[in-house]
Amino acid sequence: MSVKLYHNPQSRAVMMHWLLAEIGCPYELVPVQYDDGSMRSESFLKLNPMGKIPVLVDGDTVVTETVAIALYLADKFKTPNDLAPAIDDAMRGDYLRWIAFQSGAVEPAMMQAGSKFEAKRETAGWGSAELVVDVLEQRISKASPWLLGDKFSAADVVLGGSLSWAVGWKLFPARPGFAAYLERLAERPAYKRVFENQ
């Protein structure tokens, strides 16, 4: 088994755990605690100088950052229901847009909502938390059943995982379109296996 995920269930790494479960490849979870100094150890900082998780190690390849890990896994491990459209697939642009929307818009909006920081809509890269929620609701409401229509993808894992946290922590309002989408995600067998064992 060459794939290792440095993981804490109270982190974004849980989304990558879910993605690995969707892929079905063999993997090892390497538990990491926040309060024991392990993320500041010399060996861990060689993997990620930021001292953060998730970190994925696949043989000699080290990947950090949630979206980068998701892109790597979905492109490398082909499954009967590929979790990433091929480079020449017309859906690839939409897939990349929504997977990147997680780190470029949803994460900053969650931080803004949690800190009550008011960014200027005109100058903040994500606009505003309200705008992010509105755009996300418009897209999620059209998900039938997934972001790419009938095709479940790594974008659903990344964006759906963040949305679940944002709504659960009351950083984003619980809008009707969100609830139906999150319920569909929670019914996936891989989701159940990961989250029922946390």
mmCIF file of C-alpha atoms in Angstrom:
data_model
loop_
_atom_site.group_PDB
_atom_site.id
_atom_site.type_symbol
_atom_site.label_atom_id
_atom_site.label_comp_id
_atom_site.label_asym_id
_atom_site.label_seq_id
_atom_site.Cartn_x
_atom_site.Cartn_y
_atom_site.Cartn_z
ATOM 1 C CA MET A 1 0.000 0.000 0.000
ATOM 2 C CA SER A 2 1.705 3.170 -1.106
ATOM 3 C CA VAL A 3 -0.975 5.837 -0.546
ATOM 4 C CA LYS A 4 -0.866 7.470 2.883
ATOM 5 C CA LEU A 5 -3.155 10.243 4.060
ATOM 6 C CA TYR A 6 -2.047 12.260 7.064
ATOM 7 C CA HIS A 7 -5.375 12.810 8.703
ATOM 8 C CA ASN A 8 -7.395 14.188 11.578
ATOM 9 C CA PRO A 9 -11.175 13.705 11.439
ATOM 10 C CA GLN A 10 -11.660 17.286 12.617
ATOM 11 C CA SER A 11 -9.931 18.686 9.528
ATOM 12 C CA ARG A 12 -10.330 19.037 5.783
ATOM 13 C CA ALA A 13 -8.461 15.735 5.550
ATOM 14 C CA VAL A 14 -11.771 13.976 6.190
ATOM 15 C CA MET A 15 -12.883 15.051 2.709
ATOM 16 C CA MET A 16 -9.818 13.357 1.231
ATOM 17 C CA HIS A 17 -10.556 10.261 3.327
ATOM 18 C CA TRP A 18 -14.037 10.266 1.785
ATOM 19 C CA LEU A 19 -12.560 10.693 -1.712
ATOM 20 C CA LEU A 20 -10.200 7.754 -1.165
ATOM 21 C CA ALA A 21 -13.195 5.670 -0.044
ATOM 22 C CA GLU A 22 -15.071 6.677 -3.223
ATOM 23 C CA ILE A 23 -12.073 5.661 -5.351
ATOM 24 C CA GLY A 24 -11.673 2.342 -3.553
ATOM 25 C CA CYS A 25 -7.883 2.153 -3.787
ATOM 26 C CA PRO A 26 -5.898 0.779 -0.836
ATOM 27 C CA TYR A 27 -4.737 3.523 1.503
ATOM 28 C CA GLU A 28 -3.403 4.060 4.988
ATOM 29 C CA LEU A 29 -4.625 6.759 7.351
ATOM 30 C CA VAL A 30 -1.827 8.283 9.406
ATOM 31 C CA PRO A 31 -3.462 9.948 12.428
ATOM 32 C CA VAL A 32 -2.197 13.422 13.276
ATOM 33 C CA GLN A 33 -3.098 15.303 16.448
ATOM 34 C CA TYR A 34 -3.250 19.060 16.686
ATOM 35 C CA ASP A 35 -1.951 19.369 20.221
ATOM 36 C CA ASP A 36 1.014 16.985 20.375
ATOM 37 C CA GLY A 37 3.493 18.936 18.238
ATOM 38 C CA SER A 38 3.677 16.251 15.538
ATOM 39 C CA MET A 39 2.803 18.714 12.758
ATOM 40 C CA ARG A 40 5.846 20.780 13.776
ATOM 41 C CA SER A 41 8.235 17.831 13.799
ATOM 42 C CA GLU A 42 11.140 17.867 11.368
ATOM 43 C CA SER A 43 9.820 14.786 9.568
ATOM 44 C CA PHE A 44 6.341 16.271 9.087
ATOM 45 C CA LEU A 45 7.669 19.677 7.989
ATOM 46 C CA LYS A 46 9.634 17.878 5.257
ATOM 47 C CA LEU A 47 6.272 16.720 3.914
ATOM 48 C CA ASN A 48 4.523 20.057 4.368
ATOM 49 C CA PRO A 49 6.542 23.089 5.454
ATOM 50 C CA MET A 50 3.240 24.760 6.390
ATOM 51 C CA GLY A 51 2.787 22.189 9.161
ATOM 52 C CA LYS A 52 -0.809 21.507 8.078
ATOM 53 C CA ILE A 53 -2.977 18.608 7.019
ATOM 54 C CA PRO A 54 -4.096 17.019 4.789
ATOM 55 C CA VAL A 55 -0.930 15.589 3.309
ATOM 56 C CA LEU A 56 -1.033 12.760 0.785
ATOM 57 C CA VAL A 57 2.008 10.598 0.128
ATOM 58 C CA ASP A 58 1.847 8.303 -2.895
ATOM 59 C CA GLY A 59 5.200 6.581 -3.262
ATOM 60 C CA ASP A 60 7.677 9.404 -3.896
ATOM 61 C CA THR A 61 4.934 11.959 -4.601
ATOM 62 C CA VAL A 62 3.818 14.318 -1.833
ATOM 63 C CA VAL A 63 0.716 16.449 -2.351
ATOM 64 C CA THR A 64 -0.618 19.062 0.064
ATOM 65 C CA GLU A 65 -3.704 21.307 -0.029
ATOM 66 C CA THR A 66 -7.179 19.806 -0.209
ATOM 67 C CA VAL A 67 -8.013 20.804 -3.774
ATOM 68 C CA ALA A 68 -4.596 19.738 -5.100
ATOM 69 C CA ILE A 69 -4.977 16.341 -3.414
ATOM 70 C CA ALA A 70 -8.484 15.935 -4.830
ATOM 71 C CA LEU A 71 -7.308 16.778 -8.354
ATOM 72 C CA TYR A 72 -4.351 14.397 -8.035
ATOM 73 C CA LEU A 73 -6.411 11.482 -6.737
ATOM 74 C CA ALA A 74 -9.280 11.892 -9.194
ATOM 75 C CA ASP A 75 -6.899 12.104 -12.154
ATOM 76 C CA LYS A 76 -4.568 9.299 -11.070
ATOM 77 C CA PHE A 77 -7.007 6.638 -9.904
ATOM 78 C CA LYS A 78 -9.475 5.741 -12.600
ATOM 79 C CA THR A 79 -12.630 4.018 -11.436
ATOM 80 C CA PRO A 80 -15.679 2.684 -13.287
ATOM 81 C CA ASN A 81 -17.328 5.998 -12.382
ATOM 82 C CA ASP A 82 -14.330 8.281 -12.955
ATOM 83 C CA LEU A 83 -14.366 11.105 -10.439
ATOM 84 C CA ALA A 84 -12.854 13.633 -12.868
ATOM 85 C CA PRO A 85 -13.825 14.362 -16.453
ATOM 86 C CA ALA A 86 -11.039 13.742 -18.961
ATOM 87 C CA ILE A 87 -8.946 16.717 -20.085
ATOM 88 C CA ASP A 88 -10.806 16.858 -23.423
ATOM 89 C CA ASP A 89 -14.283 16.377 -21.896
ATOM 90 C CA ALA A 90 -16.554 19.423 -22.217
ATOM 91 C CA MET A 91 -17.454 19.039 -18.512
ATOM 92 C CA ARG A 92 -13.806 19.517 -17.451
ATOM 93 C CA GLY A 93 -14.148 23.310 -17.260
ATOM 94 C CA ASP A 94 -17.229 23.148 -15.038
ATOM 95 C CA TYR A 95 -15.536 20.523 -12.879
ATOM 96 C CA LEU A 96 -12.425 22.672 -12.404
ATOM 97 C CA ARG A 97 -14.522 25.753 -11.720
ATOM 98 C CA TRP A 98 -16.493 24.167 -8.900
ATOM 99 C CA ILE A 99 -13.604 22.300 -7.318
ATOM 100 C CA ALA A 100 -11.566 25.542 -7.289
ATOM 101 C CA PHE A 101 -14.581 27.496 -5.999
ATOM 102 C CA GLN A 102 -14.121 25.652 -2.702
ATOM 103 C CA SER A 103 -10.717 27.156 -1.953
ATOM 104 C CA GLY A 104 -11.124 30.414 -3.855
ATOM 105 C CA ALA A 105 -14.570 31.430 -2.613
ATOM 106 C CA VAL A 106 -16.205 29.042 -0.120
ATOM 107 C CA GLU A 107 -13.265 28.838 2.314
ATOM 108 C CA PRO A 108 -12.712 32.628 2.449
ATOM 109 C CA ALA A 109 -16.461 33.193 2.827
ATOM 110 C CA MET A 110 -16.558 30.689 5.705
ATOM 111 C CA MET A 111 -13.666 32.500 7.380
ATOM 112 C CA GLN A 112 -15.383 35.835 6.831
ATOM 113 C CA ALA A 113 -18.642 34.538 8.286
ATOM 114 C CA GLY A 114 -16.862 32.983 11.263
ATOM 115 C CA SER A 115 -14.826 36.067 12.084
ATOM 116 C CA LYS A 116 -17.469 38.671 11.229
ATOM 117 C CA PHE A 117 -14.776 40.339 9.110
ATOM 118 C CA GLU A 118 -16.314 42.538 6.456
ATOM 119 C CA ALA A 119 -14.358 42.464 3.216
ATOM 120 C CA LYS A 120 -15.126 44.992 0.509
ATOM 121 C CA ARG A 121 -17.128 43.143 -2.099
ATOM 122 C CA GLU A 122 -15.373 45.013 -4.896
ATOM 123 C CA THR A 123 -11.842 44.105 -3.807
ATOM 124 C CA ALA A 124 -12.157 40.710 -2.102
ATOM 125 C CA GLY A 125 -11.431 37.856 -4.507
ATOM 126 C CA TRP A 126 -14.570 36.034 -3.408
ATOM 127 C CA GLY A 127 -16.828 39.109 -3.369
ATOM 128 C CA SER A 128 -18.655 38.569 -0.084
ATOM 129 C CA ALA A 129 -19.961 35.695 1.997
ATOM 130 C CA GLU A 130 -23.496 36.573 0.935
ATOM 131 C CA LEU A 131 -22.554 36.501 -2.753
ATOM 132 C CA VAL A 132 -20.776 33.147 -2.360
ATOM 133 C CA VAL A 133 -23.821 31.640 -0.639
ATOM 134 C CA ASP A 134 -26.146 32.996 -3.338
ATOM 135 C CA VAL A 135 -23.991 31.671 -6.210
ATOM 136 C CA LEU A 136 -23.546 28.338 -4.458
ATOM 137 C CA GLU A 137 -27.274 28.010 -3.833
ATOM 138 C CA GLN A 138 -28.049 28.757 -7.483
ATOM 139 C CA ARG A 139 -25.659 26.014 -8.615
ATOM 140 C CA ILE A 140 -26.552 23.452 -5.956
ATOM 141 C CA SER A 141 -30.269 23.956 -6.650
ATOM 142 C CA LYS A 142 -29.583 22.903 -10.252
ATOM 143 C CA ALA A 143 -27.540 19.847 -9.230
ATOM 144 C CA SER A 144 -29.381 16.915 -10.703
ATOM 145 C CA PRO A 145 -28.322 15.093 -8.697
ATOM 146 C CA TRP A 146 -24.645 16.188 -8.753
ATOM 147 C CA LEU A 147 -22.681 19.273 -9.753
ATOM 148 C CA LEU A 148 -21.955 17.689 -13.150
ATOM 149 C CA GLY A 149 -25.465 16.328 -13.611
ATOM 150 C CA ASP A 150 -25.581 12.527 -13.501
ATOM 151 C CA LYS A 151 -21.817 12.299 -12.930
ATOM 152 C CA PHE A 152 -20.646 12.363 -9.307
ATOM 153 C CA SER A 153 -17.151 13.856 -9.127
ATOM 154 C CA ALA A 154 -14.373 14.933 -6.799
ATOM 155 C CA ALA A 155 -15.919 18.416 -6.993
ATOM 156 C CA ASP A 156 -18.952 17.056 -5.117
ATOM 157 C CA VAL A 157 -16.679 15.687 -2.397
ATOM 158 C CA VAL A 158 -14.711 18.914 -1.969
ATOM 159 C CA LEU A 159 -17.541 21.403 -2.343
ATOM 160 C CA GLY A 160 -20.103 19.190 -0.596
ATOM 161 C CA GLY A 161 -17.777 18.542 2.334
ATOM 162 C CA SER A 162 -17.163 22.251 2.845
ATOM 163 C CA LEU A 163 -20.837 23.097 2.441
ATOM 164 C CA SER A 164 -21.755 20.494 5.054
ATOM 165 C CA TRP A 165 -19.378 22.138 7.532
ATOM 166 C CA ALA A 166 -20.492 25.667 6.650
ATOM 167 C CA VAL A 167 -24.165 24.838 7.168
ATOM 168 C CA GLY A 168 -23.522 22.636 10.218
ATOM 169 C CA TRP A 169 -21.488 25.351 11.946
ATOM 170 C CA LYS A 170 -24.087 27.942 10.925
ATOM 171 C CA LEU A 171 -21.521 29.913 8.932
ATOM 172 C CA PHE A 172 -23.841 29.678 5.920
ATOM 173 C CA PRO A 173 -27.641 29.720 6.155
ATOM 174 C CA ALA A 174 -29.394 26.373 5.710
ATOM 175 C CA ARG A 175 -31.082 27.047 2.392
ATOM 176 C CA PRO A 176 -33.545 24.518 0.915
ATOM 177 C CA GLY A 177 -31.361 23.592 -2.071
ATOM 178 C CA PHE A 178 -28.439 22.866 0.232
ATOM 179 C CA ALA A 179 -30.410 20.410 2.368
ATOM 180 C CA ALA A 180 -31.471 18.169 -0.530
ATOM 181 C CA TYR A 181 -27.944 18.072 -1.983
ATOM 182 C CA LEU A 182 -26.338 17.312 1.386
ATOM 183 C CA GLU A 183 -28.868 14.518 1.979
ATOM 184 C CA ARG A 184 -27.936 12.929 -1.366
ATOM 185 C CA LEU A 185 -24.248 13.105 -0.459
ATOM 186 C CA ALA A 186 -24.896 11.515 2.941
ATOM 187 C CA GLU A 187 -26.578 8.545 1.248
ATOM 188 C CA ARG A 188 -23.466 7.566 -0.685
ATOM 189 C CA PRO A 189 -21.959 4.306 0.633
ATOM 190 C CA ALA A 190 -18.405 5.735 0.809
ATOM 191 C CA TYR A 191 -19.667 8.764 2.743
ATOM 192 C CA LYS A 192 -21.432 6.498 5.233
ATOM 193 C CA ARG A 193 -18.362 4.304 5.704
ATOM 194 C CA VAL A 194 -16.144 7.295 6.466
ATOM 195 C CA PHE A 195 -18.452 9.432 8.569
ATOM 196 C CA GLU A 196 -20.102 6.653 10.549
ATOM 197 C CA ASN A 197 -16.651 5.567 11.743
ATOM 198 C CA GLN A 198 -15.387 9.018 12.796
#
